[in-house]
């Protein structure tokens, strides 16, 4: 009997146990009653994500993964123009190209000192707030929010609006009415922003895109929506959950602080070990496909469990151990294939700067509550912690 996708993690860091053994490609029950597929293996995950016979287009998705809904899912509805994560080539290619011109390695490298400055300022504020403060509210959420605001040309003063609306949209079980309202608020806000950018394009990504002359307002809107939501929630949860994991593995935190493991290697391993994207990578088969000994029928949905794939023992030795010194490259935390995360270099810069500076500034950092009282984001499409009270002495 096919079961629905389990969500709750038995301990804060490991994927649900049932995902960690069994067939690499197995039947998965969807809420609309159809039985699709779940991929839990690294090699099969790469195959699916690189295979053009599996589409990202929303209109081919018959069902959300869960009911209560993964929010804002409307079966059969096409993506907004510009919302290219939910498109296939060649539509996808056109937008992705327009964006890669903005997310260059050079621009990202230029951004590094600014990211380090933002991190340092937030750590000053954490220190001022004093022991017992919530690391999510004072550090993990503000750092990527400030960075994406600067990159996009969104005033940080407006953060409450987009942070609250994103939180509603990513909450499992949100009602259609509430999700619709949050989406309308976000789109209304971004429409005004785009009108302003058209009048006075700034030296930021939206300004650059507006000046390129190749995208209309609707397309700019979809792009801005995707970047704003993808750009702050994901990295924020990696920063907070990664800190929680390091606090529960003090010898690993010490190795990072002392520099015996590099920040680069630590970040890759935390990405692999924590794999916060719970449902992001869904596809639908455009035609019948034989894969991993199974017959996938045209129209079937396929969900790639990145958390499970990144724990494949045939790809990573001792996969359930957090080992910051290992070579974790090749993990799938940023996906694979044409949709591989556009913001990955930016996220890496933020995480390298964030973890290193945090553990150097507060060598005695520890949880201010028992570990089992840290509120986990089982209820959100992007996993992490809702709050992380910390102290130091
Ligand atoms: C795509 C994860 C940070 C923007 C993706 C995908 C994953 C992912 C798994 C692939 C989705 C798919 O194949 O369907 C993450 C994680 C992050 C992160 C774990 C942080 C640690 C960011 C940031 C930005 C961003 C900071 C923006 C500045 C995007 C965009 C796409 C994407 C635009 C769509 C790319 C495409 O369709 O071509 N991300 N992401 N992400 N991400 Fe990220």
Short mmCIF file of C-alpha atoms and ligand atoms in Angstrom, two decimals:
data_model
loop_
_atom_site.label_atom_id
_atom_site.label_comp_id
_atom_site.label_asym_id
_atom_site.label_seq_id
_atom_site.Cartn_x
_atom_site.Cartn_y
_atom_site.Cartn_z
CA UNK A 1 0.00 0.00 0.00
CA UNK A 2 1.37 3.40 -0.95
CA UNK A 3 1.60 5.82 1.99
CA UNK A 4 1.65 9.64 1.97
CA UNK A 5 4.98 11.42 2.35
CA UNK A 6 5.95 11.51 6.04
CA UNK A 7 7.07 14.89 7.35
CA UNK A 8 8.01 14.78 11.03
CA UNK A 9 11.67 14.16 11.75
CA UNK A 10 12.22 11.78 14.70
CA UNK A 11 15.13 13.83 15.89
CA UNK A 12 15.63 17.40 14.75
CA UNK A 13 18.20 16.59 12.06
CA UNK A 14 17.40 13.20 10.51
CA UNK A 15 14.77 12.65 7.82
CA UNK A 16 11.81 10.44 8.83
CA UNK A 17 13.17 6.91 9.40
CA UNK A 18 10.91 5.30 6.79
CA UNK A 19 12.64 7.35 4.08
CA UNK A 20 16.03 5.98 5.00
CA UNK A 21 15.55 2.40 3.92
CA UNK A 22 13.51 0.57 1.33
CA UNK A 23 13.35 0.92 -2.42
CA UNK A 24 15.08 3.92 -4.05
CA UNK A 25 11.92 4.65 -6.06
CA UNK A 26 8.66 3.71 -4.39
CA UNK A 27 4.94 4.41 -4.74
CA UNK A 28 3.69 7.52 -2.95
CA UNK A 29 0.05 8.32 -2.19
CA UNK A 30 -1.06 11.83 -3.14
CA UNK A 31 -4.06 13.59 -1.60
CA UNK A 32 -6.04 13.57 -4.87
CA UNK A 33 -6.02 9.77 -4.68
CA UNK A 34 -3.46 9.08 -7.38
CA UNK A 35 -0.41 7.01 -6.61
CA UNK A 36 2.79 8.63 -7.85
CA UNK A 37 6.42 8.13 -6.90
CA UNK A 38 8.93 9.02 -4.25
CA UNK A 39 12.69 9.04 -4.86
CA UNK A 40 14.90 8.52 -1.82
CA UNK A 41 18.18 7.61 -3.48
CA UNK A 42 20.94 9.96 -4.61
CA UNK A 43 21.63 8.43 -8.03
CA UNK A 44 17.94 8.12 -8.95
CA UNK A 45 17.30 11.67 -7.71
CA UNK A 46 19.99 12.98 -10.08
CA UNK A 47 18.49 11.02 -12.95
CA UNK A 48 15.00 12.41 -12.39
CA UNK A 49 16.19 15.99 -11.93
CA UNK A 50 18.28 15.87 -15.12
CA UNK A 51 15.68 14.10 -17.28
CA UNK A 52 13.60 16.36 -19.52
CA UNK A 53 10.81 13.77 -19.56
CA UNK A 54 9.97 15.05 -16.06
CA UNK A 55 8.43 18.51 -16.06
CA UNK A 56 8.51 21.30 -13.47
CA UNK A 57 5.47 23.00 -15.03
CA UNK A 58 2.74 23.60 -12.49
CA UNK A 59 -0.06 22.84 -14.93
CA UNK A 60 1.12 19.22 -15.08
CA UNK A 61 1.02 18.77 -11.33
CA UNK A 62 -2.15 16.95 -10.49
CA UNK A 63 -1.96 17.31 -6.78
CA UNK A 64 -0.15 18.86 -3.87
CA UNK A 65 2.09 16.49 -1.90
CA UNK A 66 0.04 16.90 1.21
CA UNK A 67 -3.39 17.81 2.33
CA UNK A 68 -3.48 20.07 4.22
CA UNK A 69 -2.13 21.65 1.10
CA UNK A 70 1.34 22.74 0.35
CA UNK A 71 0.05 26.28 0.10
CA UNK A 72 -0.99 28.16 -2.92
CA UNK A 73 -1.12 25.10 -5.04
CA UNK A 74 -3.87 25.16 -7.61
CA UNK A 75 -3.99 21.96 -9.63
CA UNK A 76 -3.70 22.64 -13.33
CA UNK A 77 -2.81 26.31 -13.00
CA UNK A 78 0.18 27.70 -14.91
CA UNK A 79 2.93 29.61 -13.13
CA UNK A 80 2.99 33.40 -13.10
CA UNK A 81 5.05 34.82 -15.97
CA UNK A 82 8.66 35.04 -14.75
CA UNK A 83 8.20 32.42 -12.00
CA UNK A 84 10.69 30.20 -13.78
CA UNK A 85 11.22 27.57 -11.07
CA UNK A 86 7.88 26.20 -12.32
CA UNK A 87 8.75 26.22 -16.05
CA UNK A 88 10.69 24.01 -18.45
CA UNK A 89 13.14 24.99 -21.20
CA UNK A 90 12.90 26.98 -23.40
CA UNK A 91 10.73 29.34 -21.28
CA UNK A 92 12.83 28.57 -18.24
CA UNK A 93 16.06 29.15 -20.16
CA UNK A 94 15.12 32.66 -21.19
CA UNK A 95 14.50 33.84 -17.62
CA UNK A 96 17.39 31.91 -16.14
CA UNK A 97 19.76 33.52 -18.67
CA UNK A 98 18.47 36.97 -17.81
CA UNK A 99 19.20 36.22 -14.15
CA UNK A 100 22.60 34.56 -14.48
CA UNK A 101 23.78 37.87 -15.95
CA UNK A 102 22.90 39.38 -12.56
CA UNK A 103 24.11 36.57 -10.25
CA UNK A 104 27.67 36.51 -11.59
CA UNK A 105 30.54 35.08 -9.53
CA UNK A 106 32.08 38.56 -9.71
CA UNK A 107 29.02 40.25 -8.25
CA UNK A 108 28.77 37.59 -5.55
CA UNK A 109 32.45 38.02 -4.63
CA UNK A 110 32.02 41.77 -4.50
CA UNK A 111 29.17 41.20 -2.12
CA UNK A 112 31.23 39.16 0.36
CA UNK A 113 32.60 42.08 2.44
CA UNK A 114 29.11 43.58 2.65
CA UNK A 115 27.68 40.24 3.83
CA UNK A 116 30.43 40.02 6.46
CA UNK A 117 29.57 43.54 7.60
CA UNK A 118 25.86 42.69 7.86
CA UNK A 119 26.73 39.55 9.87
CA UNK A 120 28.96 41.57 12.24
CA UNK A 121 26.24 44.19 12.78
CA UNK A 122 23.65 41.55 13.58
CA UNK A 123 26.03 39.88 16.04
CA UNK A 124 26.48 43.26 17.77
CA UNK A 125 22.72 43.42 18.13
CA UNK A 126 22.58 39.85 19.43
CA UNK A 127 25.17 40.74 22.05
CA UNK A 128 23.21 43.85 23.03
CA UNK A 129 19.98 41.84 23.26
CA UNK A 130 21.78 39.60 25.76
CA UNK A 131 21.64 35.93 26.71
CA UNK A 132 18.25 34.32 26.23
CA UNK A 133 17.71 36.04 22.85
CA UNK A 134 16.16 34.22 19.93
CA UNK A 135 18.86 33.62 17.32
CA UNK A 136 16.25 33.31 14.54
CA UNK A 137 14.75 36.76 15.13
CA UNK A 138 18.02 38.58 15.87
CA UNK A 139 20.39 36.89 13.44
CA UNK A 140 19.32 34.03 11.17
CA UNK A 141 16.32 35.75 9.55
CA UNK A 142 17.69 39.32 9.36
CA UNK A 143 21.00 38.41 7.66
CA UNK A 144 19.57 36.88 4.44
CA UNK A 145 16.64 39.32 4.48
CA UNK A 146 19.00 42.30 4.55
CA UNK A 147 21.14 40.79 1.80
CA UNK A 148 18.29 39.96 -0.57
CA UNK A 149 16.74 43.38 0.07
CA UNK A 150 19.97 45.09 -0.97
CA UNK A 151 20.36 42.85 -3.99
CA UNK A 152 16.82 43.36 -5.21
CA UNK A 153 16.43 46.98 -4.17
CA UNK A 154 13.65 46.19 -1.68
CA UNK A 155 13.61 48.56 1.34
CA UNK A 156 14.46 46.53 4.46
CA UNK A 157 12.02 48.70 6.39
CA UNK A 158 9.27 46.78 4.54
CA UNK A 159 10.50 43.40 5.81
CA UNK A 160 7.52 42.70 8.05
CA UNK A 161 5.29 42.63 4.99
CA UNK A 162 7.30 40.15 2.93
CA UNK A 163 8.50 38.04 5.85
CA UNK A 164 4.98 37.59 7.19
CA UNK A 165 3.48 36.89 3.77
CA UNK A 166 6.22 34.34 2.92
CA UNK A 167 5.71 32.62 6.28
CA UNK A 168 1.99 32.24 5.51
CA UNK A 169 2.66 30.89 2.00
CA UNK A 170 5.15 28.30 3.25
CA UNK A 171 2.94 27.04 6.07
CA UNK A 172 1.42 23.61 5.54
CA UNK A 173 -2.27 23.56 6.16
CA UNK A 174 -2.83 27.25 5.51
CA UNK A 175 -6.35 27.89 4.20
CA UNK A 176 -6.76 28.89 0.55
CA UNK A 177 -8.26 32.19 1.72
CA UNK A 178 -5.29 33.02 3.93
CA UNK A 179 -2.77 31.99 1.28
CA UNK A 180 -4.65 34.04 -1.35
CA UNK A 181 -4.59 37.09 0.89
CA UNK A 182 -0.85 36.73 1.60
CA UNK A 183 -0.12 36.32 -2.10
CA UNK A 184 -2.23 39.37 -2.98
CA UNK A 185 -0.39 41.46 -0.37
CA UNK A 186 2.99 40.35 -1.65
CA UNK A 187 2.10 40.90 -5.31
CA UNK A 188 0.55 44.30 -4.57
CA UNK A 189 3.70 45.35 -2.78
CA UNK A 190 6.02 44.08 -5.52
CA UNK A 191 3.93 45.74 -8.25
CA UNK A 192 4.51 49.12 -6.63
CA UNK A 193 8.18 48.34 -6.24
CA UNK A 194 8.48 47.46 -9.93
CA UNK A 195 6.69 50.65 -10.96
CA UNK A 196 9.22 52.59 -8.84
CA UNK A 197 12.11 50.61 -10.36
CA UNK A 198 10.87 51.43 -13.86
CA UNK A 199 10.85 55.14 -12.99
CA UNK A 200 14.23 55.13 -11.24
CA UNK A 201 16.16 51.88 -11.82
CA UNK A 202 18.70 51.39 -9.03
CA UNK A 203 22.06 49.63 -9.10
CA UNK A 204 20.47 46.35 -8.06
CA UNK A 205 19.11 43.20 -9.70
CA UNK A 206 15.61 44.48 -10.38
CA UNK A 207 17.05 47.74 -11.72
CA UNK A 208 19.39 45.76 -13.98
CA UNK A 209 16.57 43.56 -15.24
CA UNK A 210 14.27 46.54 -15.81
CA UNK A 211 16.97 48.30 -17.82
CA UNK A 212 17.71 45.22 -19.91
CA UNK A 213 14.50 46.01 -21.79
CA UNK A 214 13.68 42.34 -22.39
CA UNK A 215 11.14 41.74 -19.62
CA UNK A 216 7.68 43.19 -19.12
CA UNK A 217 6.19 44.17 -15.75
CA UNK A 218 4.39 40.85 -15.25
CA UNK A 219 7.61 38.95 -15.83
CA UNK A 220 9.55 41.20 -13.47
CA UNK A 221 6.85 40.57 -10.88
CA UNK A 222 7.18 36.78 -11.07
CA UNK A 223 10.95 36.99 -10.88
CA UNK A 224 10.89 39.38 -7.94
CA UNK A 225 8.43 37.14 -6.09
CA UNK A 226 10.58 34.05 -6.64
CA UNK A 227 13.82 35.73 -5.59
CA UNK A 228 12.38 37.46 -2.56
CA UNK A 229 10.77 34.32 -1.10
CA UNK A 230 13.55 31.88 -2.13
CA UNK A 231 16.23 34.33 -1.07
CA UNK A 232 15.47 34.75 2.60
CA UNK A 233 13.51 31.76 4.00
CA UNK A 234 15.93 29.06 2.84
CA UNK A 235 19.18 30.61 4.03
CA UNK A 236 17.57 31.79 7.27
CA UNK A 237 16.55 28.23 8.11
CA UNK A 238 19.96 26.84 7.20
CA UNK A 239 21.62 29.40 9.46
CA UNK A 240 19.36 28.63 12.41
CA UNK A 241 19.09 24.85 12.03
CA UNK A 242 22.83 24.65 11.27
CA UNK A 243 23.58 26.52 14.50
CA UNK A 244 21.29 24.16 16.41
CA UNK A 245 23.10 21.15 14.88
CA UNK A 246 26.50 22.61 15.75
CA UNK A 247 25.41 23.28 19.32
CA UNK A 248 24.40 19.60 19.59
CA UNK A 249 27.80 18.57 18.14
CA UNK A 250 30.16 20.81 20.14
CA UNK A 251 33.33 19.12 18.90
CA UNK A 252 32.31 20.01 15.34
CA UNK A 253 31.53 23.61 16.32
CA UNK A 254 34.95 23.82 17.96
CA UNK A 255 36.67 22.52 14.82
CA UNK A 256 34.95 25.25 12.81
CA UNK A 257 35.79 27.95 15.37
CA UNK A 258 39.42 26.86 15.59
CA UNK A 259 39.73 26.66 11.82
CA UNK A 260 40.70 22.96 11.74
CA UNK A 261 37.88 22.51 9.25
CA UNK A 262 37.28 25.15 6.59
CA UNK A 263 34.06 27.13 6.50
CA UNK A 264 33.61 25.94 2.89
CA UNK A 265 33.66 22.30 3.88
CA UNK A 266 31.49 22.90 6.97
CA UNK A 267 28.82 24.62 4.91
CA UNK A 268 28.64 21.82 2.32
CA UNK A 269 28.30 19.21 5.05
CA UNK A 270 25.61 21.15 6.90
CA UNK A 271 23.71 21.54 3.62
CA UNK A 272 23.94 17.79 3.02
CA UNK A 273 23.16 16.72 6.56
CA UNK A 274 20.21 19.05 7.12
CA UNK A 275 18.66 19.30 3.62
CA UNK A 276 15.90 21.71 4.61
CA UNK A 277 13.87 21.62 1.36
CA UNK A 278 11.11 19.19 2.24
CA UNK A 279 8.89 19.35 -0.86
CA UNK A 280 10.59 21.73 -3.28
CA UNK A 281 11.57 19.24 -5.92
CA UNK A 282 8.41 17.82 -7.44
CA UNK A 283 8.08 16.83 -11.08
CA UNK A 284 5.48 15.17 -13.31
CA UNK A 285 6.21 12.57 -16.01
CA UNK A 286 5.45 13.87 -19.52
CA UNK A 287 5.61 10.34 -20.94
CA UNK A 288 6.01 6.77 -19.68
CA UNK A 289 9.45 6.28 -18.14
CA UNK A 290 11.17 3.08 -16.95
CA UNK A 291 13.43 3.91 -14.06
CA UNK A 292 15.07 1.96 -11.21
CA UNK A 293 13.06 -1.14 -12.07
CA UNK A 294 9.71 0.69 -12.01
CA UNK A 295 7.32 1.85 -14.71
CA UNK A 296 6.32 5.48 -14.26
CA UNK A 297 3.25 6.39 -16.31
CA UNK A 298 2.76 9.68 -18.15
CA UNK A 299 1.04 12.09 -15.75
CA UNK A 300 2.39 10.48 -12.58
CA UNK A 301 3.96 12.85 -10.12
CA UNK A 302 7.43 12.20 -8.76
CA UNK A 303 8.71 13.75 -5.54
CA UNK A 304 12.44 13.79 -4.95
CA UNK A 305 13.21 13.67 -1.23
CA UNK A 306 16.41 15.68 -1.00
CA UNK A 307 16.77 14.93 2.73
CA UNK A 308 16.72 11.19 2.02
CA UNK A 309 18.88 11.36 -1.14
CA UNK A 310 21.57 13.22 0.76
CA UNK A 311 21.72 10.36 3.26
CA UNK A 312 22.32 7.64 0.61
CA UNK A 313 24.98 5.28 1.95
CA UNK A 314 26.14 4.38 -1.56
CA UNK A 315 27.08 8.03 -2.13
CA UNK A 316 28.22 9.21 1.34
CA UNK A 317 30.03 6.96 3.82
CA UNK A 318 28.42 6.93 7.26
CA UNK A 319 25.73 9.31 5.95
CA UNK A 320 23.94 9.94 9.26
CA UNK A 321 27.05 11.36 10.91
CA UNK A 322 27.65 15.10 10.83
CA UNK A 323 31.31 15.38 9.85
CA UNK A 324 32.31 18.89 8.85
CA UNK A 325 35.65 17.63 7.55
CA UNK A 326 34.20 15.21 4.98
CA UNK A 327 33.96 15.93 1.28
CA UNK A 328 30.23 16.51 0.99
CA UNK A 329 30.40 17.91 -2.53
CA UNK A 330 27.89 16.36 -4.85
CA UNK A 331 25.08 16.72 -2.31
CA UNK A 332 21.71 17.67 -3.74
CA UNK A 333 20.68 20.34 -1.23
CA UNK A 334 20.55 22.89 -4.06
CA UNK A 335 18.90 20.46 -6.47
CA UNK A 336 20.39 19.26 -9.75
CA UNK A 337 19.92 19.89 -13.46
CA UNK A 338 18.61 23.05 -15.09
CA UNK A 339 16.77 24.21 -11.95
CA UNK A 340 19.77 23.88 -9.68
CA UNK A 341 19.57 26.75 -7.21
CA UNK A 342 20.36 30.10 -8.75
CA UNK A 343 21.20 31.63 -5.37
CA UNK A 344 23.60 28.92 -4.21
CA UNK A 345 26.76 31.05 -4.30
CA UNK A 346 25.02 33.77 -2.40
CA UNK A 347 23.69 31.31 0.18
CA UNK A 348 27.17 29.84 0.61
CA UNK A 349 28.70 33.29 1.18
CA UNK A 350 26.07 34.05 3.82
CA UNK A 351 26.47 30.72 5.60
CA UNK A 352 30.29 30.74 5.58
CA UNK A 353 30.33 34.25 7.02
CA UNK A 354 27.43 33.56 9.39
CA UNK A 355 28.55 30.33 11.11
CA UNK A 356 32.20 31.36 11.35
CA UNK A 357 31.58 34.79 12.83
CA UNK A 358 28.90 33.50 15.21
CA UNK A 359 31.08 30.79 16.77
CA UNK A 360 34.15 33.03 16.90
CA UNK A 361 32.26 35.87 18.56
CA UNK A 362 30.48 33.58 21.04
CA UNK A 363 32.79 30.62 21.73
CA UNK A 364 30.61 29.64 24.70
CA UNK A 365 27.35 29.77 22.72
CA UNK A 366 24.78 27.27 23.97
CA UNK A 367 21.05 26.65 23.98
CA UNK A 368 19.08 28.63 26.54
CA UNK A 369 16.33 25.95 26.65
CA UNK A 370 16.47 22.14 26.71
CA UNK A 371 17.07 20.81 23.18
CA UNK A 372 13.69 19.06 23.08
CA UNK A 373 11.93 22.39 23.66
CA UNK A 374 13.30 24.00 20.49
CA UNK A 375 10.22 24.46 18.25
CA UNK A 376 10.78 22.59 14.96
CA UNK A 377 9.28 23.61 11.63
CA UNK A 378 7.45 20.37 10.91
CA UNK A 379 4.59 22.55 9.78
CA UNK A 380 6.51 24.42 7.08
CA UNK A 381 7.56 23.58 3.50
CA UNK A 382 11.08 24.74 4.40
CA UNK A 383 12.27 22.88 7.50
CA UNK A 384 14.20 24.50 10.34
CA UNK A 385 13.43 25.93 13.77
CA UNK A 386 10.84 28.55 14.60
CA UNK A 387 13.04 29.98 17.35
CA UNK A 388 16.44 29.22 18.87
CA UNK A 389 16.95 30.79 22.30
CA UNK A 390 20.69 31.00 22.99
CA UNK A 391 22.97 32.17 25.79
CA UNK A 392 26.70 32.56 26.39
CA UNK A 393 28.94 33.60 29.23
C1 LIG B 1 16.08 26.67 -6.83
C2 LIG B 1 17.47 25.19 -2.42
C3 LIG B 1 18.98 29.72 -1.38
C4 LIG B 1 16.91 31.29 -5.44
C5 LIG B 1 16.39 25.88 -5.75
C6 LIG B 1 16.23 24.44 -5.72
C7 LIG B 1 16.59 24.03 -4.47
C8 LIG B 1 17.01 25.20 -3.72
C9 LIG B 1 16.57 22.60 -3.94
C10 LIG B 1 15.77 23.54 -6.88
C11 LIG B 1 14.28 23.42 -6.99
C12 LIG B 1 13.83 22.47 -8.09
O1 LIG B 1 14.64 21.78 -8.73
O2 LIG B 1 12.61 22.38 -8.32
C13 LIG B 1 18.00 26.29 -1.77
C14 LIG B 1 18.64 26.24 -0.46
C15 LIG B 1 19.08 27.52 -0.17
C16 LIG B 1 18.70 28.36 -1.30
C17 LIG B 1 18.79 25.00 0.41
C18 LIG B 1 19.79 28.07 1.03
C19 LIG B 1 20.61 27.41 1.79
C20 LIG B 1 18.56 30.54 -2.39
C21 LIG B 1 18.79 31.96 -2.47
C22 LIG B 1 18.18 32.40 -3.60
C23 LIG B 1 17.60 31.26 -4.27
C24 LIG B 1 19.58 32.78 -1.45
C25 LIG B 1 18.07 33.79 -4.20
C26 LIG B 1 18.83 34.73 -4.11
C27 LIG B 1 16.52 30.17 -6.16
C28 LIG B 1 15.89 30.23 -7.48
C29 LIG B 1 15.65 28.90 -7.87
C30 LIG B 1 16.14 28.05 -6.79
C31 LIG B 1 15.58 31.49 -8.26
C32 LIG B 1 15.01 28.44 -9.17
C33 LIG B 1 16.08 28.13 -10.16
C34 LIG B 1 15.54 27.61 -11.47
O3 LIG B 1 14.39 27.17 -11.55
O4 LIG B 1 16.29 27.66 -12.45
N1 LIG B 1 16.88 26.33 -4.53
N2 LIG B 1 18.06 27.58 -2.22
N3 LIG B 1 17.85 30.14 -3.49
N4 LIG B 1 16.65 28.85 -5.79
FE1 LIG B 1 17.46 28.21 -4.05
#
